[in-house]
Amino acid sequence: MSSPKFPVEKSALRRFLLSKQALLGADRPLSSALQMIKKLECVQLDPVSVVERNQHLVLGARIPGYEPKHLDDLLAGGKVFEYFANAACVIPMEDFPMFEPTRIRIQQNVAESLEKQGLVVDTVMEQLRSEGPLPSRAFQSEKRVHGYWDNKLPKTKETSLALNLLLDSGIIRVVKRERTERYFDITEGSISPDLLDNTSAMDEATAREMLIEKYLRAYRVFDPRDFRFGWQKLKAAERRAEVERRVADGTVIPLEIDGAERQYYMLAEDLDELERFASNDQSLEFSGGTVTFISPLDNLLWSRERIKDLFDFDYKWEIYIPRAKRKYGPYAMPILYGDRLIGRMDPQIDRKNGVLVVRLLQLEPWVEKTNELRHAIRDALEAFAAFNGAKDIHVDQSDLKM
């Protein structure tokens, strides 16, 4: 017998999700970077630097006064670590043990490649033992090899390939960043003894369960058809079974969302909070106010299908789309206003001249262009420029008179 579905309006579910994502206007908490990473479960890393990097945009959108140094300090202080969750992410250090089976699986996958790099790997490990932590530039090599990220010709320094294979397998890790430069050290020597003991004791079944639960808390409103479900290599039938088992034991609730194409679920522990947003309490009534620019790899956007179903907003990151086929621009960021995504802003920082260049600012056709909205967008652009170190703003194209 199937479990009854909980009926909910899109607007209530949007507000619930935004609240869990620390993006709901006045409800946004004043928080430290570490508290925010724990609330979100993890934050995705990305090297693209059209503006500030994704991890800093995510935290800066949620924490007043946030600076990139705050995250760098957490990493150097051993409060967070970097590894694969939704993708390459920064994760609270206490979660390190649950990723051990993932590290073992990747070690097995790259074992042959590591063996081929044998002498180079040994040299890198010995240098880290004697001198670490070290940046990649500390490892000298003239030979170029074919890295797995190279499209055609071998152009990767062999020590760089060795570092990346060791990093992916968890044998070494990033222990600090000085802006764009990563410093590596051997994992075993850079983790506390207690955490290493917990990691050694972690069995695959327990880790699997913990990772799935972490995924569910990160997404809050989820769909088992997501190929990243549980941040593990799970087949479609396994993903469905994990959700169905939790529905059967009452820890997960199926949702009935009018107009949604997909079946979504939520944690039962969140039901009371969702019902608050579904109530007629006027104190929770939506109002506009704050505008926030959402980075392309923000936690809110991890499921493009969910964004379409709940926000009626189609979003695609166009950075890897050929220029001629782009519709909005390579780094177009959704514009959040209250509980709606109302358009896109495609930015680029002219660092030499200290200018935020807005290549396109375009609103959805249904958006009413009020004076309140104009002021909110102007304030958001000024804050975004300041966060990115720009003193001036130049708008190339916009359908909103500022």
PDB file of C-alpha atoms in Angstrom, residues 44-293:
ATOM      1  CA  GLN A  44      30.536  23.398  -4.341  1.00  0.00           C
ATOM      2  CA  LEU A  45      34.015  24.460  -5.452  1.00  0.00           C
ATOM      3  CA  ASP A  46      34.699  25.792  -8.926  1.00  0.00           C
ATOM      4  CA  PRO A  47      37.790  27.389 -10.471  1.00  0.00           C
ATOM      5  CA  VAL A  48      35.925  29.636 -12.950  1.00  0.00           C
ATOM      6  CA  SER A  49      36.804  33.259 -12.149  1.00  0.00           C
ATOM      7  CA  VAL A  50      34.574  35.379 -14.403  1.00  0.00           C
ATOM      8  CA  VAL A  51      33.659  37.008 -11.092  1.00  0.00           C
ATOM      9  CA  GLU A  52      34.531  35.672  -7.632  1.00  0.00           C
ATOM     10  CA  ARG A  53      34.590  31.866  -7.492  1.00  0.00           C
ATOM     11  CA  ASN A  54      31.417  29.901  -6.837  1.00  0.00           C
ATOM     12  CA  GLN A  55      32.216  28.867  -3.252  1.00  0.00           C
ATOM     13  CA  HIS A  56      32.639  32.496  -2.232  1.00  0.00           C
ATOM     14  CA  LEU A  57      29.562  33.664  -4.157  1.00  0.00           C
ATOM     15  CA  VAL A  58      27.453  31.028  -2.369  1.00  0.00           C
ATOM     16  CA  LEU A  59      28.621  32.113   1.075  1.00  0.00           C
ATOM     17  CA  GLY A  60      28.657  35.815   0.216  1.00  0.00           C
ATOM     18  CA  ALA A  61      25.010  35.651  -0.896  1.00  0.00           C
ATOM     19  CA  ARG A  62      24.036  34.393   2.549  1.00  0.00           C
ATOM     20  CA  ILE A  63      26.411  35.960   5.074  1.00  0.00           C
ATOM     21  CA  PRO A  64      26.653  39.728   5.562  1.00  0.00           C
ATOM     22  CA  GLY A  65      30.288  40.803   5.663  1.00  0.00           C
ATOM     23  CA  TYR A  66      31.623  37.513   4.295  1.00  0.00           C
ATOM     24  CA  GLU A  67      35.110  37.613   2.751  1.00  0.00           C
ATOM     25  CA  PRO A  68      36.934  34.824   0.837  1.00  0.00           C
ATOM     26  CA  LYS A  69      39.569  34.831   3.575  1.00  0.00           C
ATOM     27  CA  HIS A  70      36.969  33.406   5.972  1.00  0.00           C
ATOM     28  CA  LEU A  71      36.740  30.157   3.992  1.00  0.00           C
ATOM     29  CA  ASP A  72      40.500  30.038   3.421  1.00  0.00           C
ATOM     30  CA  ASP A  73      41.008  30.307   7.189  1.00  0.00           C
ATOM     31  CA  LEU A  74      38.587  27.432   7.835  1.00  0.00           C
ATOM     32  CA  LEU A  75      40.524  25.195   5.468  1.00  0.00           C
ATOM     33  CA  ALA A  76      43.905  26.130   6.925  1.00  0.00           C
ATOM     34  CA  GLY A  77      42.519  25.657  10.439  1.00  0.00           C
ATOM     35  CA  GLY A  78      41.297  22.119   9.722  1.00  0.00           C
ATOM     36  CA  LYS A  79      37.614  22.994  10.165  1.00  0.00           C
ATOM     37  CA  VAL A  80      36.653  21.903   6.646  1.00  0.00           C
ATOM     38  CA  PHE A  81      38.060  19.650   3.936  1.00  0.00           C
ATOM     39  CA  GLU A  82      37.676  19.401   0.174  1.00  0.00           C
ATOM     40  CA  TYR A  83      36.360  16.304  -1.539  1.00  0.00           C
ATOM     41  CA  PHE A  84      33.643  14.940  -3.825  1.00  0.00           C
ATOM     42  CA  ALA A  85      30.059  15.287  -2.623  1.00  0.00           C
ATOM     43  CA  ASN A  86      27.621  16.890  -5.086  1.00  0.00           C
ATOM     44  CA  ALA A  87      30.835  17.569  -7.028  1.00  0.00           C
ATOM     45  CA  ALA A  88      34.123  18.902  -5.674  1.00  0.00           C
ATOM     46  CA  CYS A  89      32.943  20.561  -2.472  1.00  0.00           C
ATOM     47  CA  VAL A  90      34.081  22.052   0.803  1.00  0.00           C
ATOM     48  CA  ILE A  91      32.669  19.910   3.633  1.00  0.00           C
ATOM     49  CA  PRO A  92      32.709  20.136   7.468  1.00  0.00           C
ATOM     50  CA  MET A  93      35.706  18.210   8.817  1.00  0.00           C
ATOM     51  CA  GLU A  94      33.623  16.024  11.122  1.00  0.00           C
ATOM     52  CA  ASP A  95      32.119  14.404   8.011  1.00  0.00           C
ATOM     53  CA  PHE A  96      35.512  13.155   6.834  1.00  0.00           C
ATOM     54  CA  PRO A  97      34.985   9.503   7.940  1.00  0.00           C
ATOM     55  CA  MET A  98      31.777   8.950   5.957  1.00  0.00           C
ATOM     56  CA  PHE A  99      33.644   9.588   2.692  1.00  0.00           C
ATOM     57  CA  GLU A 100      36.133   6.757   3.277  1.00  0.00           C
ATOM     58  CA  PRO A 101      34.371   4.216   1.012  1.00  0.00           C
ATOM     59  CA  THR A 102      34.261   6.880  -1.702  1.00  0.00           C
ATOM     60  CA  ARG A 103      38.003   7.397  -1.346  1.00  0.00           C
ATOM     61  CA  ILE A 104      38.615   3.637  -1.472  1.00  0.00           C
ATOM     62  CA  ARG A 105      36.428   3.279  -4.585  1.00  0.00           C
ATOM     63  CA  ILE A 106      38.303   6.053  -6.370  1.00  0.00           C
ATOM     64  CA  GLN A 107      41.652   4.599  -5.292  1.00  0.00           C
ATOM     65  CA  GLN A 108      40.641   1.361  -6.961  1.00  0.00           C
ATOM     66  CA  ASN A 109      39.549   3.230 -10.102  1.00  0.00           C
ATOM     67  CA  VAL A 110      42.824   5.150 -10.435  1.00  0.00           C
ATOM     68  CA  ALA A 111      45.153   2.368  -9.235  1.00  0.00           C
ATOM     69  CA  GLU A 112      46.325   1.541 -12.752  1.00  0.00           C
ATOM     70  CA  SER A 113      47.021   5.189 -13.550  1.00  0.00           C
ATOM     71  CA  LEU A 114      48.917   5.627 -10.292  1.00  0.00           C
ATOM     72  CA  GLU A 115      50.983   2.535 -11.069  1.00  0.00           C
ATOM     73  CA  LYS A 116      51.902   3.950 -14.484  1.00  0.00           C
ATOM     74  CA  GLN A 117      53.046   7.110 -12.724  1.00  0.00           C
ATOM     75  CA  GLY A 118      54.916   5.017 -10.140  1.00  0.00           C
ATOM     76  CA  LEU A 119      58.254   6.829  -9.896  1.00  0.00           C
ATOM     77  CA  VAL A 120      56.667  10.266 -10.161  1.00  0.00           C
ATOM     78  CA  VAL A 121      54.099   9.388  -7.478  1.00  0.00           C
ATOM     79  CA  ASP A 122      56.840   8.110  -5.171  1.00  0.00           C
ATOM     80  CA  THR A 123      58.828  11.307  -5.687  1.00  0.00           C
ATOM     81  CA  VAL A 124      55.786  13.506  -4.964  1.00  0.00           C
ATOM     82  CA  MET A 125      54.949  11.548  -1.800  1.00  0.00           C
ATOM     83  CA  GLU A 126      58.530  11.678  -0.551  1.00  0.00           C
ATOM     84  CA  GLN A 127      58.721  15.418  -1.140  1.00  0.00           C
ATOM     85  CA  LEU A 128      55.469  15.948   0.760  1.00  0.00           C
ATOM     86  CA  ARG A 129      56.718  13.808   3.653  1.00  0.00           C
ATOM     87  CA  SER A 130      59.892  15.820   3.944  1.00  0.00           C
ATOM     88  CA  GLU A 131      58.707  19.322   3.021  1.00  0.00           C
ATOM     89  CA  GLY A 132      54.896  19.503   2.974  1.00  0.00           C
ATOM     90  CA  PRO A 133      52.516  21.296   2.751  1.00  0.00           C
ATOM     91  CA  LEU A 134      53.492  22.330  -0.773  1.00  0.00           C
ATOM     92  CA  PRO A 135      51.879  23.991  -3.815  1.00  0.00           C
ATOM     93  CA  SER A 136      51.983  22.307  -7.224  1.00  0.00           C
ATOM     94  CA  ARG A 137      54.710  24.710  -8.411  1.00  0.00           C
ATOM     95  CA  ALA A 138      57.056  23.138  -5.846  1.00  0.00           C
ATOM     96  CA  PHE A 139      57.163  19.930  -7.897  1.00  0.00           C
ATOM     97  CA  GLN A 140      59.548  20.217 -10.832  1.00  0.00           C
ATOM     98  CA  SER A 141      59.055  18.295 -14.050  1.00  0.00           C
ATOM     99  CA  GLU A 142      59.720  19.002 -17.717  1.00  0.00           C
ATOM    100  CA  LYS A 143      57.808  15.998 -19.032  1.00  0.00           C
ATOM    101  CA  ARG A 144      54.254  16.481 -20.304  1.00  0.00           C
ATOM    102  CA  VAL A 145      51.690  13.689 -20.185  1.00  0.00           C
ATOM    103  CA  HIS A 146      48.044  13.272 -21.152  1.00  0.00           C
ATOM    104  CA  GLY A 147      45.940  14.307 -18.161  1.00  0.00           C
ATOM    105  CA  TYR A 148      42.382  13.039 -18.048  1.00  0.00           C
ATOM    106  CA  TRP A 149      41.209  16.647 -18.481  1.00  0.00           C
ATOM    107  CA  ASP A 150      43.278  17.191 -21.674  1.00  0.00           C
ATOM    108  CA  ASN A 151      41.179  17.118 -24.825  1.00  0.00           C
ATOM    109  CA  LYS A 152      43.853  16.260 -27.370  1.00  0.00           C
ATOM    110  CA  LEU A 153      47.593  16.680 -26.970  1.00  0.00           C
ATOM    111  CA  PRO A 154      49.511  15.656 -23.852  1.00  0.00           C
ATOM    112  CA  LYS A 155      50.085  18.980 -22.114  1.00  0.00           C
ATOM    113  CA  THR A 156      49.901  18.267 -18.380  1.00  0.00           C
ATOM    114  CA  LYS A 157      53.020  18.317 -16.236  1.00  0.00           C
ATOM    115  CA  GLU A 158      53.514  14.747 -15.009  1.00  0.00           C
ATOM    116  CA  THR A 159      53.775  15.864 -11.380  1.00  0.00           C
ATOM    117  CA  SER A 160      50.451  17.699 -11.762  1.00  0.00           C
ATOM    118  CA  LEU A 161      48.793  14.507 -12.968  1.00  0.00           C
ATOM    119  CA  ALA A 162      50.282  12.592 -10.039  1.00  0.00           C
ATOM    120  CA  LEU A 163      49.020  15.241  -7.604  1.00  0.00           C
ATOM    121  CA  ASN A 164      45.499  15.092  -9.046  1.00  0.00           C
ATOM    122  CA  LEU A 165      45.348  11.291  -8.978  1.00  0.00           C
ATOM    123  CA  LEU A 166      46.551  11.277  -5.374  1.00  0.00           C
ATOM    124  CA  LEU A 167      44.086  14.024  -4.509  1.00  0.00           C
ATOM    125  CA  ASP A 168      41.100  12.276  -6.122  1.00  0.00           C
ATOM    126  CA  SER A 169      41.926   9.065  -4.278  1.00  0.00           C
ATOM    127  CA  GLY A 170      42.203  10.890  -0.950  1.00  0.00           C
ATOM    128  CA  ILE A 171      45.833   9.912  -0.338  1.00  0.00           C
ATOM    129  CA  ILE A 172      46.721  13.594  -0.238  1.00  0.00           C
ATOM    130  CA  ARG A 173      44.436  16.567   0.320  1.00  0.00           C
ATOM    131  CA  VAL A 174      44.292  20.324  -0.010  1.00  0.00           C
ATOM    132  CA  VAL A 175      45.217  21.752   3.398  1.00  0.00           C
ATOM    133  CA  LYS A 176      45.172  25.452   2.545  1.00  0.00           C
ATOM    134  CA  ARG A 177      44.545  27.925  -0.235  1.00  0.00           C
ATOM    135  CA  GLU A 178      46.243  31.218  -0.819  1.00  0.00           C
ATOM    136  CA  ARG A 179      43.610  32.640  -3.140  1.00  0.00           C
ATOM    137  CA  THR A 180      44.035  30.650  -6.374  1.00  0.00           C
ATOM    138  CA  GLU A 181      46.930  28.479  -5.177  1.00  0.00           C
ATOM    139  CA  ARG A 182      46.326  25.150  -3.457  1.00  0.00           C
ATOM    140  CA  TYR A 183      48.726  23.575  -0.945  1.00  0.00           C
ATOM    141  CA  PHE A 184      48.837  19.788  -0.622  1.00  0.00           C
ATOM    142  CA  ASP A 185      49.794  17.469   2.211  1.00  0.00           C
ATOM    143  CA  ILE A 186      49.520  13.759   2.977  1.00  0.00           C
ATOM    144  CA  THR A 187      46.079  12.997   4.376  1.00  0.00           C
ATOM    145  CA  GLU A 188      47.215  10.577   7.058  1.00  0.00           C
ATOM    146  CA  GLY A 189      49.546  13.140   8.600  1.00  0.00           C
ATOM    147  CA  SER A 190      47.162  16.091   8.378  1.00  0.00           C
ATOM    148  CA  ILE A 191      44.077  14.647  10.093  1.00  0.00           C
ATOM    149  CA  SER A 192      43.616  14.377  13.867  1.00  0.00           C
ATOM    150  CA  PRO A 193      44.210  10.906  15.392  1.00  0.00           C
ATOM    151  CA  ASP A 194      40.603  10.681  16.614  1.00  0.00           C
ATOM    152  CA  LEU A 195      39.243  11.419  13.152  1.00  0.00           C
ATOM    153  CA  LEU A 196      41.629   8.903  11.610  1.00  0.00           C
ATOM    154  CA  ASP A 197      40.417   6.270  14.091  1.00  0.00           C
ATOM    155  CA  ASN A 198      36.792   7.001  13.189  1.00  0.00           C
ATOM    156  CA  THR A 199      37.698   6.801   9.512  1.00  0.00           C
ATOM    157  CA  SER A 200      39.415   3.440   9.919  1.00  0.00           C
ATOM    158  CA  ALA A 201      36.378   2.094  11.764  1.00  0.00           C
ATOM    159  CA  MET A 202      33.905   3.271   9.120  1.00  0.00           C
ATOM    160  CA  ASP A 203      32.254   0.381   7.280  1.00  0.00           C
ATOM    161  CA  GLU A 204      30.736   0.680   3.839  1.00  0.00           C
ATOM    162  CA  ALA A 205      27.113   0.150   4.874  1.00  0.00           C
ATOM    163  CA  THR A 206      27.253   2.805   7.589  1.00  0.00           C
ATOM    164  CA  ALA A 207      28.987   5.267   5.273  1.00  0.00           C
ATOM    165  CA  ARG A 208      26.401   4.628   2.543  1.00  0.00           C
ATOM    166  CA  GLU A 209      23.575   5.404   4.965  1.00  0.00           C
ATOM    167  CA  MET A 210      25.290   8.514   6.324  1.00  0.00           C
ATOM    168  CA  LEU A 211      26.005   9.893   2.856  1.00  0.00           C
ATOM    169  CA  ILE A 212      22.418   9.407   1.739  1.00  0.00           C
ATOM    170  CA  GLU A 213      21.140  11.160   4.860  1.00  0.00           C
ATOM    171  CA  LYS A 214      23.574  14.016   4.269  1.00  0.00           C
ATOM    172  CA  TYR A 215      22.356  14.315   0.669  1.00  0.00           C
ATOM    173  CA  LEU A 216      18.712  14.408   1.803  1.00  0.00           C
ATOM    174  CA  ARG A 217      19.472  17.180   4.301  1.00  0.00           C
ATOM    175  CA  ALA A 218      21.335  19.148   1.645  1.00  0.00           C
ATOM    176  CA  TYR A 219      18.506  18.930  -0.912  1.00  0.00           C
ATOM    177  CA  ARG A 220      15.503  18.889   1.491  1.00  0.00           C
ATOM    178  CA  VAL A 221      13.141  18.526  -1.489  1.00  0.00           C
ATOM    179  CA  PHE A 222      14.462  15.646  -3.564  1.00  0.00           C
ATOM    180  CA  ASP A 223      13.797  13.312  -6.477  1.00  0.00           C
ATOM    181  CA  PRO A 224      15.339   9.796  -6.579  1.00  0.00           C
ATOM    182  CA  ARG A 225      15.803  10.113 -10.336  1.00  0.00           C
ATOM    183  CA  ASP A 226      18.756  12.416  -9.647  1.00  0.00           C
ATOM    184  CA  PHE A 227      21.840  10.487 -10.820  1.00  0.00           C
ATOM    185  CA  ARG A 228      23.831  12.063  -7.969  1.00  0.00           C
ATOM    186  CA  PHE A 229      21.365  10.813  -5.362  1.00  0.00           C
ATOM    187  CA  GLY A 230      23.216   9.962  -2.165  1.00  0.00           C
ATOM    188  CA  TRP A 231      26.486  11.165  -3.727  1.00  0.00           C
ATOM    189  CA  GLN A 232      27.326   7.563  -4.572  1.00  0.00           C
ATOM    190  CA  LYS A 233      27.258   5.288  -7.576  1.00  0.00           C
ATOM    191  CA  LEU A 234      23.686   4.051  -7.144  1.00  0.00           C
ATOM    192  CA  LYS A 235      21.578   2.514  -9.893  1.00  0.00           C
ATOM    193  CA  ALA A 236      18.094   3.884 -10.546  1.00  0.00           C
ATOM    194  CA  ALA A 237      16.466   0.913  -8.822  1.00  0.00           C
ATOM    195  CA  GLU A 238      18.719   1.377  -5.782  1.00  0.00           C
ATOM    196  CA  ARG A 239      17.827   5.057  -5.536  1.00  0.00           C
ATOM    197  CA  ARG A 240      14.112   4.283  -5.662  1.00  0.00           C
ATOM    198  CA  ALA A 241      14.518   1.541  -3.076  1.00  0.00           C
ATOM    199  CA  GLU A 242      16.324   3.884  -0.666  1.00  0.00           C
ATOM    200  CA  VAL A 243      13.477   6.401  -0.864  1.00  0.00           C
ATOM    201  CA  GLU A 244      10.741   3.781  -0.678  1.00  0.00           C
ATOM    202  CA  ARG A 245      12.354   2.247   2.407  1.00  0.00           C
ATOM    203  CA  ARG A 246      12.349   5.621   4.116  1.00  0.00           C
ATOM    204  CA  VAL A 247       8.751   6.288   3.101  1.00  0.00           C
ATOM    205  CA  ALA A 248       7.801   2.927   4.592  1.00  0.00           C
ATOM    206  CA  ASP A 249       9.507   3.673   7.914  1.00  0.00           C
ATOM    207  CA  GLY A 250       8.008   7.185   8.057  1.00  0.00           C
ATOM    208  CA  THR A 251      11.194   9.235   7.792  1.00  0.00           C
ATOM    209  CA  VAL A 252      10.424  10.476   4.259  1.00  0.00           C
ATOM    210  CA  ILE A 253       7.127  11.881   2.952  1.00  0.00           C
ATOM    211  CA  PRO A 254       5.970  11.983  -0.692  1.00  0.00           C
ATOM    212  CA  LEU A 255       4.680  15.370  -1.803  1.00  0.00           C
ATOM    213  CA  GLU A 256       1.743  16.247  -4.014  1.00  0.00           C
ATOM    214  CA  ILE A 257       2.622  19.479  -5.807  1.00  0.00           C
ATOM    215  CA  ASP A 258       0.048  20.917  -8.179  1.00  0.00           C
ATOM    216  CA  GLY A 259       1.602  21.411 -11.614  1.00  0.00           C
ATOM    217  CA  ALA A 260       4.903  19.661 -10.890  1.00  0.00           C
ATOM    218  CA  GLU A 261       5.983  17.141 -13.516  1.00  0.00           C
ATOM    219  CA  ARG A 262       8.045  15.030 -11.133  1.00  0.00           C
ATOM    220  CA  GLN A 263       7.410  13.225  -7.864  1.00  0.00           C
ATOM    221  CA  TYR A 264       9.269  14.926  -5.014  1.00  0.00           C
ATOM    222  CA  TYR A 265       9.859  13.888  -1.414  1.00  0.00           C
ATOM    223  CA  MET A 266      10.932  15.544   1.819  1.00  0.00           C
ATOM    224  CA  LEU A 267      12.141  14.533   5.254  1.00  0.00           C
ATOM    225  CA  ALA A 268       9.337  13.936   7.751  1.00  0.00           C
ATOM    226  CA  GLU A 269      11.256  15.979  10.320  1.00  0.00           C
ATOM    227  CA  ASP A 270      10.721  19.045   8.113  1.00  0.00           C
ATOM    228  CA  LEU A 271       6.932  18.731   7.898  1.00  0.00           C
ATOM    229  CA  ASP A 272       6.134  21.119  10.765  1.00  0.00           C
ATOM    230  CA  GLU A 273       8.305  23.799   9.199  1.00  0.00           C
ATOM    231  CA  LEU A 274       6.710  23.305   5.789  1.00  0.00           C
ATOM    232  CA  GLU A 275       3.239  23.577   7.348  1.00  0.00           C
ATOM    233  CA  ARG A 276       4.218  26.968   8.784  1.00  0.00           C
ATOM    234  CA  PHE A 277       4.836  28.232   5.281  1.00  0.00           C
ATOM    235  CA  ALA A 278       1.660  26.557   4.046  1.00  0.00           C
ATOM    236  CA  SER A 279      -0.468  28.216   6.723  1.00  0.00           C
ATOM    237  CA  ASN A 280      -2.376  31.472   6.323  1.00  0.00           C
ATOM    238  CA  ASP A 281      -0.249  33.233   8.917  1.00  0.00           C
ATOM    239  CA  GLN A 282       0.019  36.788   7.560  1.00  0.00           C
ATOM    240  CA  SER A 283       3.370  37.277   9.270  1.00  0.00           C
ATOM    241  CA  LEU A 284       4.792  34.819   6.733  1.00  0.00           C
ATOM    242  CA  GLU A 285       3.255  36.557   3.737  1.00  0.00           C
ATOM    243  CA  PHE A 286       5.697  37.041   0.879  1.00  0.00           C
ATOM    244  CA  SER A 287       7.071  40.488   0.183  1.00  0.00           C
ATOM    245  CA  GLY A 288       9.795  41.563  -2.239  1.00  0.00           C
ATOM    246  CA  GLY A 289      12.585  43.607  -0.740  1.00  0.00           C
ATOM    247  CA  THR A 290      15.972  41.981  -1.176  1.00  0.00           C
ATOM    248  CA  VAL A 291      17.457  40.964  -4.513  1.00  0.00           C
ATOM    249  CA  THR A 292      20.126  38.267  -4.566  1.00  0.00           C
ATOM    250  CA  PHE A 293      22.166  37.067  -7.537  1.00  0.00           C
TER     251      PHE A 293
END
